[in-house]
Short mmCIF file of C-alpha atoms in Angstrom, two decimals:
data_model
loop_
_atom_site.label_atom_id
_atom_site.label_comp_id
_atom_site.label_asym_id
_atom_site.label_seq_id
_atom_site.Cartn_x
_atom_site.Cartn_y
_atom_site.Cartn_z
CA GLY A 1 -10.16 -4.98 -4.93
CA GLN A 2 -6.97 -6.82 -5.51
CA ASN A 3 -6.16 -10.53 -5.02
CA ILE A 4 -2.67 -11.92 -5.15
CA ASP A 5 -1.85 -15.59 -4.54
CA GLN A 6 1.54 -17.16 -4.05
CA PRO A 7 2.54 -20.43 -2.36
CA THR A 8 3.54 -19.82 1.25
CA GLU A 9 6.64 -22.01 1.35
CA MET A 10 8.82 -23.99 -1.03
CA THR A 11 11.94 -26.06 -0.59
CA ALA A 12 14.54 -26.99 -3.17
CA THR A 13 18.01 -28.47 -3.47
CA GLU A 14 21.17 -26.58 -4.24
CA GLY A 15 21.85 -26.62 -8.00
CA ALA A 16 18.21 -27.34 -8.89
CA ILE A 17 15.57 -25.19 -10.62
CA VAL A 18 12.51 -23.81 -8.86
CA GLN A 19 9.45 -22.00 -10.19
CA ILE A 20 7.45 -19.67 -7.94
CA ASN A 21 3.98 -18.86 -9.21
CA CYS A 22 1.86 -15.78 -8.69
CA THR A 23 -1.74 -15.24 -9.75
CA TYR A 24 -3.41 -11.89 -9.43
CA GLN A 25 -6.51 -9.84 -10.07
CA THR A 26 -6.19 -6.06 -10.29
CA SER A 27 -8.22 -3.10 -11.44
CA GLY A 28 -6.09 -1.91 -14.33
CA PHE A 29 -2.58 -3.22 -14.86
CA ASN A 30 0.72 -1.40 -15.29
CA GLY A 31 3.16 -4.26 -14.92
CA LEU A 32 4.34 -6.67 -12.25
CA PHE A 33 7.37 -6.70 -9.96
CA TRP A 34 9.25 -9.53 -8.31
CA TYR A 35 11.30 -8.71 -5.23
CA GLN A 36 13.62 -10.77 -3.04
CA GLN A 37 13.78 -10.29 0.70
CA HIS A 38 16.30 -11.90 3.04
CA ALA A 39 15.33 -12.19 6.69
CA GLY A 40 15.78 -8.92 8.55
CA GLU A 41 16.48 -6.92 5.40
CA ALA A 42 14.55 -4.65 3.03
CA PRO A 43 13.21 -6.13 -0.22
CA THR A 44 15.40 -5.77 -3.31
CA PHE A 45 14.36 -5.64 -6.97
CA LEU A 46 14.56 -8.76 -9.12
CA SER A 47 12.43 -8.15 -12.20
CA TYR A 48 9.69 -6.16 -13.89
CA ASN A 49 7.31 -7.45 -16.58
CA VAL A 50 4.73 -5.43 -18.44
CA LEU A 51 4.46 -7.38 -21.71
CA ASP A 52 3.56 -11.05 -22.07
CA GLY A 53 6.48 -13.42 -22.24
CA LEU A 54 9.72 -14.33 -20.55
CA GLU A 55 12.35 -11.89 -19.30
CA GLU A 56 15.70 -13.52 -18.57
CA LYS A 57 18.33 -12.03 -16.32
CA GLY A 58 21.15 -14.36 -15.44
CA ARG A 59 19.98 -17.19 -13.18
CA PHE A 60 16.59 -15.53 -12.69
CA SER A 61 13.78 -15.32 -15.25
CA SER A 62 10.25 -13.98 -14.93
CA PHE A 63 7.23 -14.77 -17.06
CA LEU A 64 3.97 -12.88 -17.48
CA SER A 65 0.60 -13.71 -19.00
CA ARG A 66 -1.66 -10.67 -18.73
CA SER A 67 -4.74 -12.45 -20.07
CA LYS A 68 -4.43 -15.17 -17.40
CA GLY A 69 -3.38 -12.87 -14.56
CA TYR A 70 -0.37 -15.12 -14.02
CA SER A 71 3.33 -14.71 -13.50
CA TYR A 72 6.16 -16.91 -12.38
CA LEU A 73 9.73 -16.45 -11.22
CA LEU A 74 12.20 -19.12 -12.33
CA LEU A 75 15.40 -19.57 -10.37
CA LYS A 76 18.09 -21.76 -11.93
CA GLU A 77 21.28 -23.26 -10.48
CA LEU A 78 20.03 -22.61 -6.99
CA GLN A 79 22.52 -21.45 -4.40
CA MET A 80 22.21 -21.40 -0.62
CA LYS A 81 22.09 -17.61 -0.70
CA ASP A 82 18.83 -17.84 -2.69
CA SER A 83 17.08 -18.85 0.54
CA ALA A 84 14.79 -15.87 1.00
CA SER A 85 11.22 -14.69 0.55
CA TYR A 86 10.07 -13.84 -2.97
CA LEU A 87 7.37 -11.21 -3.33
CA CYS A 88 5.06 -10.65 -6.28
CA ALA A 89 3.51 -7.18 -6.78
CA PRO A 90 1.21 -6.26 -9.67
CA ILE A 91 0.88 -2.53 -10.26
CA SER A 92 -2.72 -1.45 -10.51
CA GLY A 93 -3.89 1.28 -12.84
CA GLY A 94 -4.52 4.86 -11.94
CA TYR A 95 -2.00 6.17 -9.44
CA ASN A 96 0.22 3.11 -9.34
CA LYS A 97 -1.06 1.53 -6.17
CA LEU A 98 1.42 -1.23 -5.36
CA ILE A 99 0.19 -4.16 -3.29
CA PHE A 100 2.36 -7.18 -2.57
CA GLY A 101 1.44 -10.79 -2.26
CA ALA A 102 2.18 -12.46 1.08
CA GLY A 103 5.41 -13.82 -0.35
CA THR A 104 6.88 -17.27 -0.89
CA ARG A 105 9.54 -18.40 1.56
CA LEU A 106 12.12 -20.49 -0.29
CA ALA A 107 14.51 -22.74 1.59
CA VAL A 108 17.46 -24.12 -0.37
CA HIS A 109 19.08 -27.24 1.08
CA PRO A 110 22.51 -28.75 0.30
CA ASP B 1 21.61 2.91 -4.10
CA ALA B 2 18.55 5.12 -4.06
CA GLY B 3 18.62 8.00 -1.59
CA ILE B 4 15.94 7.02 0.86
CA THR B 5 16.21 7.35 4.62
CA GLN B 6 13.80 6.29 7.32
CA SER B 7 13.86 7.69 10.83
CA PRO B 8 13.94 6.55 13.50
CA ARG B 9 15.32 3.06 12.82
CA HIS B 10 14.01 1.74 16.13
CA LYS B 11 11.37 3.07 18.49
CA VAL B 12 9.71 1.80 21.63
CA THR B 13 6.61 3.61 22.80
CA GLU B 14 3.61 3.16 25.05
CA THR B 15 0.02 2.45 24.11
CA GLY B 16 -1.94 5.63 23.52
CA THR B 17 0.97 7.87 22.60
CA PRO B 18 1.29 9.54 19.18
CA VAL B 19 4.15 8.38 16.94
CA THR B 20 5.46 9.85 13.68
CA LEU B 21 7.78 8.01 11.32
CA ARG B 22 9.63 9.93 8.65
CA CYS B 23 10.66 8.90 5.16
CA HIS B 24 13.05 11.22 3.33
CA GLN B 25 14.18 10.86 -0.29
CA THR B 26 16.76 12.69 -2.36
CA GLU B 27 15.67 11.23 -5.73
CA ASN B 28 12.78 13.61 -6.48
CA HIS B 29 10.57 10.57 -7.13
CA ARG B 30 6.83 11.10 -7.51
CA TYR B 31 5.50 8.04 -5.71
CA MET B 32 6.06 7.21 -2.04
CA TYR B 33 4.62 4.29 -0.07
CA TRP B 34 4.34 3.13 3.52
CA TYR B 35 4.15 -0.60 4.23
CA ARG B 36 4.08 -2.63 7.40
CA GLN B 37 5.44 -6.16 7.62
CA ASP B 38 4.40 -8.75 10.16
CA PRO B 39 5.20 -12.46 10.31
CA GLY B 40 2.85 -14.40 8.06
CA HIS B 41 1.42 -11.31 6.37
CA GLY B 42 4.10 -10.12 4.01
CA LEU B 43 4.18 -6.44 3.09
CA ARG B 44 0.87 -4.65 3.55
CA LEU B 45 0.27 -1.21 2.07
CA ILE B 46 -0.81 1.42 4.60
CA HIS B 47 -0.93 4.63 2.55
CA TYR B 48 0.72 5.92 -0.56
CA SER B 49 1.32 9.26 -2.23
CA TYR B 50 1.32 10.18 -5.91
CA GLY B 51 2.41 13.77 -5.44
CA VAL B 52 2.68 16.61 -2.97
CA LYS B 53 -0.51 16.68 -0.89
CA ASP B 54 -1.89 13.75 -2.93
CA THR B 55 -2.31 10.62 -0.85
CA ASP B 56 -4.59 7.60 -0.79
CA LYS B 57 -5.37 4.67 1.46
CA GLY B 58 -3.89 1.24 1.14
CA GLU B 59 -5.01 -2.12 2.54
CA VAL B 60 -4.54 -1.41 6.26
CA SER B 61 -4.98 2.35 6.73
CA ASP B 62 -7.13 2.37 9.90
CA GLY B 63 -5.27 4.02 12.78
CA TYR B 64 -2.75 5.69 10.47
CA SER B 65 -2.54 9.06 8.76
CA VAL B 66 0.03 10.46 6.35
CA SER B 67 1.18 13.80 5.07
CA ARG B 68 3.33 14.90 2.17
CA SER B 69 3.90 18.64 2.22
CA LYS B 70 7.00 18.46 0.01
CA THR B 71 8.31 15.99 -2.54
CA GLU B 72 11.11 14.65 -0.39
CA ASP B 73 9.23 13.85 2.83
CA PHE B 74 6.41 11.40 3.56
CA LEU B 75 5.32 11.19 7.18
CA LEU B 76 3.37 8.34 8.75
CA THR B 77 1.53 9.14 12.00
CA LEU B 78 -0.04 6.82 14.50
CA GLU B 79 -2.37 9.16 16.36
CA SER B 80 -2.73 6.85 19.36
CA ALA B 81 -0.47 3.81 19.12
CA THR B 82 -1.83 0.36 19.94
CA SER B 83 -0.01 -2.92 20.54
CA SER B 84 -1.38 -4.24 17.23
CA GLN B 85 0.72 -1.60 15.48
CA THR B 86 3.94 -3.20 16.67
CA SER B 87 5.59 -4.02 13.36
CA VAL B 88 8.40 -3.28 10.95
CA TYR B 89 7.53 -0.29 8.78
CA PHE B 90 9.07 0.15 5.33
CA CYS B 91 8.96 3.24 3.19
CA ALA B 92 9.44 2.92 -0.56
CA ILE B 93 9.85 5.34 -3.47
CA ARG B 94 9.28 5.03 -7.18
CA GLY B 95 9.80 7.26 -10.20
CA GLN B 96 7.13 8.08 -12.72
CA GLY B 97 8.18 5.92 -15.68
CA LEU B 98 6.34 2.67 -16.37
CA ASN B 99 9.35 0.44 -15.63
CA GLU B 100 10.69 2.42 -12.70
CA LYS B 101 11.78 0.22 -9.80
CA LEU B 102 10.48 0.48 -6.27
CA PHE B 103 13.29 1.26 -3.80
CA PHE B 104 12.89 0.50 -0.11
CA GLY B 105 14.24 2.19 2.95
CA SER B 106 15.96 0.14 5.64
CA GLY B 107 12.84 -0.10 7.78
CA THR B 108 11.73 1.07 11.22
CA GLN B 109 11.15 -1.43 14.00
CA LEU B 110 8.31 -0.06 16.15
CA SER B 111 7.33 -1.66 19.44
CA VAL B 112 4.19 -0.48 21.23
CA LEU B 113 4.09 -1.69 24.84
#
């Protein structure tokens, strides 16, 4: 089976930094995705990690620890438009079954 | 943007009727996925395909079947729709490389009355 845990909701202030955690258990591992989803829209790609460590991409960074089954998404200099759901998805082995966590709904306030 | 199209975009149907949703891609990607999304549940995997005629079950496959007779099309069928299948359905595609992104269609809003 597969277990993925993310906090359900988070709030933060515009201009601040927020870290969204994801813990997972999978059978086999071929990397982990983070996606952003605004209300009423399809999810869009944010990051992919397959090796341990931090991947930085502008205001967004993603970290992976394979041995701990742990990842986080770091959002810096928060903007109002960052209010969205953030979805974590580890890729299991074999035929690349892709299951998402329930998502973290982030609300950014002025 | 990836070439992925879902049809129909909206559908209202009655309990007990069969429904087929279509996902069409122009990217020649190997992997195709069907998800449903309900409030409080996030994206849940229904079925996925790793090649023509190669499919497997996801987390919530009961009441759904799929077919992939050619690379570009992945069909999701509800043999006898129930009200619990009212949801937003997303199709997604992914290439074969390890770091290939998952691209989503625009979604289908299905209401079963």
